[in-house]
Short mmCIF file of C-alpha atoms and ligand atoms in Angstrom, two decimals:
data_model
loop_
_atom_site.label_atom_id
_atom_site.label_comp_id
_atom_site.label_asym_id
_atom_site.label_seq_id
_atom_site.Cartn_x
_atom_site.Cartn_y
_atom_site.Cartn_z
CA UNK A 1 -4.12 -37.10 -20.52
CA UNK A 2 -2.15 -33.90 -20.33
CA UNK A 3 -2.33 -30.38 -19.06
CA UNK A 4 -0.05 -27.57 -20.08
CA UNK A 5 1.00 -25.49 -17.10
CA UNK A 6 3.48 -23.23 -18.91
CA UNK A 7 1.11 -20.26 -18.44
CA UNK A 8 1.74 -20.19 -14.72
CA UNK A 9 4.12 -17.32 -14.37
CA UNK A 10 4.71 -15.02 -11.47
CA UNK A 11 7.00 -12.13 -10.80
CA UNK A 12 8.43 -12.14 -7.28
CA UNK A 13 8.72 -8.62 -5.96
CA UNK A 14 8.02 -8.59 -2.25
CA UNK A 15 11.42 -8.38 -0.68
CA UNK A 16 15.18 -8.72 -1.01
CA UNK A 17 17.92 -10.66 0.76
CA UNK A 18 21.08 -8.62 0.95
CA UNK A 19 24.26 -9.59 2.78
CA UNK A 20 24.73 -6.32 4.62
CA UNK A 21 21.25 -6.45 6.07
CA UNK A 22 21.23 -9.97 7.49
CA UNK A 23 22.75 -11.74 10.47
CA UNK A 24 25.94 -13.80 10.26
CA UNK A 25 24.02 -16.48 12.04
CA UNK A 26 21.44 -18.39 9.99
CA UNK A 27 19.36 -19.33 13.04
CA UNK A 28 18.90 -15.60 13.65
CA UNK A 29 17.78 -15.09 10.08
CA UNK A 30 15.48 -18.11 10.38
CA UNK A 31 13.97 -16.60 13.50
CA UNK A 32 13.39 -13.27 11.71
CA UNK A 33 11.81 -14.96 8.71
CA UNK A 34 9.65 -17.22 10.85
CA UNK A 35 8.44 -14.23 12.84
CA UNK A 36 7.60 -12.38 9.62
CA UNK A 37 5.65 -15.35 8.30
CA UNK A 38 3.68 -15.57 11.51
CA UNK A 39 3.01 -11.82 11.45
CA UNK A 40 1.88 -11.95 7.83
CA UNK A 41 -1.02 -14.24 8.81
CA UNK A 42 -0.90 -15.52 5.27
CA UNK A 43 0.07 -19.11 5.95
CA UNK A 44 -2.18 -21.60 7.67
CA UNK A 45 0.59 -23.74 9.15
CA UNK A 46 3.87 -21.81 8.89
CA UNK A 47 5.58 -24.59 10.84
CA UNK A 48 4.76 -27.25 8.23
CA UNK A 49 8.02 -28.37 6.70
CA UNK A 50 9.11 -31.01 4.25
CA UNK A 51 11.58 -33.54 5.61
CA UNK A 52 13.50 -35.63 3.13
CA UNK A 53 15.39 -38.77 4.01
CA UNK A 54 17.31 -41.36 2.07
CA UNK A 55 15.32 -44.56 2.45
CA UNK A 56 16.50 -48.13 2.93
CA UNK A 57 15.45 -48.68 -0.68
CA UNK A 58 17.94 -46.01 -1.82
CA UNK A 59 15.25 -43.54 -2.87
CA UNK A 60 14.93 -40.12 -1.30
CA UNK A 61 11.50 -39.56 0.23
CA UNK A 62 9.93 -36.27 1.31
CA UNK A 63 6.96 -35.76 3.55
CA UNK A 64 5.47 -32.90 5.54
CA UNK A 65 5.83 -32.84 9.32
CA UNK A 66 5.31 -30.06 11.84
CA UNK A 67 8.20 -28.15 13.32
CA UNK A 68 7.49 -28.06 17.04
CA UNK A 69 10.49 -26.12 18.25
CA UNK A 70 13.63 -24.43 17.04
CA UNK A 71 16.55 -23.43 19.21
CA UNK A 72 20.13 -22.33 18.57
CA UNK A 73 20.85 -26.09 18.28
CA UNK A 74 18.40 -26.88 15.53
CA UNK A 75 14.93 -28.02 14.55
CA UNK A 76 12.66 -30.43 16.42
CA UNK A 77 9.82 -32.53 15.09
CA UNK A 78 7.98 -35.55 16.49
CA UNK A 79 7.15 -38.82 14.88
CA UNK A 80 7.14 -42.59 15.19
CA UNK A 81 10.71 -43.92 15.39
CA UNK A 82 9.59 -47.13 13.62
CA UNK A 83 8.06 -45.27 10.69
CA UNK A 84 9.64 -45.30 7.22
CA UNK A 85 11.40 -42.04 8.03
CA UNK A 86 12.48 -43.35 11.45
CA UNK A 87 14.11 -46.37 9.84
CA UNK A 88 15.70 -44.22 7.18
CA UNK A 89 17.17 -41.86 9.78
CA UNK A 90 18.47 -44.79 11.82
CA UNK A 91 20.48 -45.87 8.77
CA UNK A 92 21.38 -42.43 7.49
CA UNK A 93 20.87 -39.44 9.79
CA UNK A 94 21.52 -36.95 7.02
CA UNK A 95 18.25 -35.25 6.19
CA UNK A 96 16.97 -32.18 4.38
CA UNK A 97 14.24 -29.92 5.68
CA UNK A 98 12.52 -27.31 3.58
CA UNK A 99 9.96 -24.60 4.10
CA UNK A 100 8.05 -22.75 1.37
CA UNK A 101 6.21 -19.63 2.42
CA UNK A 102 4.60 -18.52 -0.85
CA UNK A 103 2.95 -15.36 0.49
CA UNK A 104 6.40 -13.94 1.27
CA UNK A 105 8.02 -15.58 -1.77
CA UNK A 106 10.50 -17.37 0.47
CA UNK A 107 12.05 -20.79 0.73
CA UNK A 108 14.47 -22.16 3.33
CA UNK A 109 16.41 -25.39 2.75
CA UNK A 110 18.30 -26.96 5.64
CA UNK A 111 20.68 -29.90 5.39
CA UNK A 112 21.51 -31.46 8.70
CA UNK A 113 21.92 -34.47 10.92
CA UNK A 114 18.95 -35.88 12.74
CA UNK A 115 19.28 -37.48 16.15
CA UNK A 116 16.72 -38.70 18.67
CA UNK A 117 15.78 -36.05 21.19
CA UNK A 118 16.58 -36.71 24.85
CA UNK A 119 13.84 -38.92 26.34
CA UNK A 120 12.81 -36.42 29.00
CA UNK A 121 12.19 -33.80 26.32
CA UNK A 122 10.06 -36.18 24.27
CA UNK A 123 8.20 -37.11 27.46
CA UNK A 124 7.55 -33.44 28.15
CA UNK A 125 6.12 -32.78 24.72
CA UNK A 126 4.05 -35.99 24.74
CA UNK A 127 2.61 -34.98 28.08
CA UNK A 128 1.46 -31.65 26.62
CA UNK A 129 -0.60 -33.31 23.88
CA UNK A 130 -4.35 -33.86 24.15
CA UNK A 131 -5.40 -37.42 25.09
CA UNK A 132 -6.73 -38.09 21.59
CA UNK A 133 -3.33 -37.39 20.06
CA UNK A 134 -1.60 -39.45 22.72
CA UNK A 135 -3.79 -42.42 21.93
CA UNK A 136 -3.27 -41.86 18.22
CA UNK A 137 0.46 -42.36 18.76
CA UNK A 138 -0.28 -45.65 20.50
CA UNK A 139 -2.80 -46.81 17.91
CA UNK A 140 -0.81 -46.25 14.77
CA UNK A 141 2.09 -48.43 13.64
CA UNK A 142 3.02 -45.56 11.36
CA UNK A 143 3.96 -46.57 7.81
CA UNK A 144 2.86 -50.23 8.20
CA UNK A 145 0.36 -51.68 5.72
CA UNK A 146 -3.01 -52.22 7.39
CA UNK A 147 -6.06 -54.14 6.21
CA UNK A 148 -8.59 -51.37 6.67
CA UNK A 149 -9.47 -48.17 8.50
CA UNK A 150 -11.59 -50.35 10.79
CA UNK A 151 -8.38 -51.83 12.24
CA UNK A 152 -7.43 -48.36 13.54
CA UNK A 153 -10.89 -47.49 14.79
CA UNK A 154 -11.15 -50.80 16.68
CA UNK A 155 -7.75 -50.37 18.28
CA UNK A 156 -8.61 -46.81 19.29
CA UNK A 157 -11.84 -48.00 20.97
CA UNK A 158 -9.93 -50.69 22.85
CA UNK A 159 -7.27 -48.24 24.03
CA UNK A 160 -9.88 -45.66 25.03
CA UNK A 161 -11.34 -48.29 27.38
CA UNK A 162 -7.95 -49.45 28.61
CA UNK A 163 -6.82 -45.93 29.43
CA UNK A 164 -10.16 -44.58 30.65
CA UNK A 165 -8.65 -43.81 34.05
CA UNK A 166 -5.01 -44.48 33.42
CA UNK A 167 -2.33 -42.06 32.51
CA UNK A 168 -1.13 -42.40 28.91
CA UNK A 169 2.63 -42.37 28.87
CA UNK A 170 4.83 -41.91 25.85
CA UNK A 171 5.52 -45.15 24.00
CA UNK A 172 9.23 -45.81 23.47
CA UNK A 173 8.79 -45.83 19.69
CA UNK A 174 7.44 -42.27 19.55
CA UNK A 175 9.45 -39.16 20.13
CA UNK A 176 11.31 -36.22 18.73
CA UNK A 177 14.20 -35.71 16.38
CA UNK A 178 16.51 -32.77 16.64
CA UNK A 179 18.01 -31.82 13.29
CA UNK A 180 21.29 -29.97 13.73
CA UNK A 181 21.94 -27.90 10.62
CA UNK A 182 25.09 -28.24 8.55
CA UNK A 183 23.92 -25.77 5.94
CA UNK A 184 20.98 -23.41 5.62
CA UNK A 185 19.97 -21.83 2.35
CA UNK A 186 17.59 -18.89 2.15
CA UNK A 187 15.79 -18.03 -1.06
CA UNK A 188 13.98 -14.82 -1.68
CA UNK A 189 12.10 -14.46 -4.95
CA UNK A 190 13.10 -11.41 -7.02
CA UNK A 191 11.99 -9.97 -10.39
CA UNK A 192 13.24 -11.40 -13.68
CA UNK A 193 14.16 -14.69 -12.04
CA UNK A 194 17.19 -13.04 -10.46
CA UNK A 195 16.33 -14.38 -7.06
CA UNK A 196 18.45 -13.93 -3.97
CA UNK A 197 20.01 -17.08 -2.56
CA UNK A 198 22.21 -16.96 0.49
CA UNK A 199 23.75 -20.17 1.83
CA UNK A 200 25.31 -20.51 5.26
CA UNK A 201 27.59 -23.52 5.79
CA UNK A 202 29.10 -24.68 9.04
CA UNK A 203 32.84 -24.72 8.44
CA UNK A 204 34.48 -26.20 11.55
CA UNK A 205 31.53 -27.22 13.61
CA UNK A 206 31.14 -23.66 14.96
CA UNK A 207 31.56 -20.92 12.37
CA UNK A 208 29.11 -20.11 9.63
CA UNK A 209 30.35 -19.17 6.19
CA UNK A 210 27.94 -17.04 4.15
CA UNK A 211 27.90 -17.26 0.34
CA UNK A 212 25.62 -15.96 -2.39
CA UNK A 213 24.49 -18.51 -4.93
CA UNK A 214 23.37 -17.85 -8.49
CA UNK A 215 19.65 -18.23 -8.88
C1 FMN B 1 0.40 -30.74 7.46
C2 FMN B 1 0.96 -32.10 7.86
C3 FMN B 1 1.57 -32.23 9.09
C4 FMN B 1 2.10 -33.47 9.47
N1 FMN B 1 2.77 -33.55 10.66
C5 FMN B 1 3.37 -34.71 10.99
C6 FMN B 1 4.22 -34.80 12.16
O1 FMN B 1 4.46 -33.81 12.87
N2 FMN B 1 4.76 -36.00 12.47
C7 FMN B 1 4.56 -37.11 11.69
O2 FMN B 1 5.09 -38.16 12.02
N3 FMN B 1 3.80 -37.05 10.57
C8 FMN B 1 3.21 -35.89 10.19
N4 FMN B 1 2.47 -35.82 9.04
C9 FMN B 1 2.31 -37.04 8.21
C10 FMN B 1 3.56 -37.27 7.38
O3 FMN B 1 3.54 -36.41 6.23
C11 FMN B 1 3.72 -38.73 6.92
O4 FMN B 1 2.55 -39.17 6.29
C12 FMN B 1 4.00 -39.67 8.11
O5 FMN B 1 4.90 -39.10 9.02
C13 FMN B 1 4.56 -41.01 7.62
O6 FMN B 1 5.73 -40.78 6.89
P1 FMN B 1 6.77 -41.94 6.56
O7 FMN B 1 5.98 -43.17 6.23
O8 FMN B 1 7.55 -41.44 5.41
O9 FMN B 1 7.62 -42.14 7.80
C14 FMN B 1 1.96 -34.60 8.61
C15 FMN B 1 1.36 -34.43 7.37
C16 FMN B 1 0.87 -33.20 7.00
C17 FMN B 1 0.26 -33.02 5.61
#
């Protein structure tokens, strides 16, 4: 079986990324870009991002998670700490996050260090979730092999009874990660494959160095 995809060809012409028009701070630029993606209404889940980790088996693995907050400190997502990614991060906190916003012909790639979010912050976010999502976090031993879907459905029914009139509190194994960026690379598609790539790297833990990379 084969399919030739060489005919897919697109010229990127929507925008430009020029040093004298952008902030010295990559979080500022991220904020601008994120705002523009939201305003464009052209992406269903603009906060969907790919998080890559180096697994215990030595392979990198990427999966999509939802960005739930960004601050001057970094990027926050929530997951199961015992999942494959949780175990990977425990062993090696260096991760890569990437966003692709095709309607604006933009990509952002962030390398950084992931650490567990303070418990009270994870509690706060857990509290804000609907009950169904809270129970989902309790039901699922994320990334474990299970015998069937029925296993999940049964456990959910049991927990629904158990928590019918009880408050559902955050299980210890579920919470947020804050990824503090060490470098952030912004890619803007341009005509003739001469795309703009600007990389910011943290030099001494505080200052950002901006460099243009060849496309
Ligand atoms: C659009 C989308 C959003 C997702 N959001 C999350 C999320 O916020 N947290 C999470 O743990 N998994 C999320 N997932 C599921 C993950 O991609 C992945 O299947 C899960 O986290 C288990 O990954 P792991 O076994 O590599 O740890 C999402 C998947 C998709 C497609």
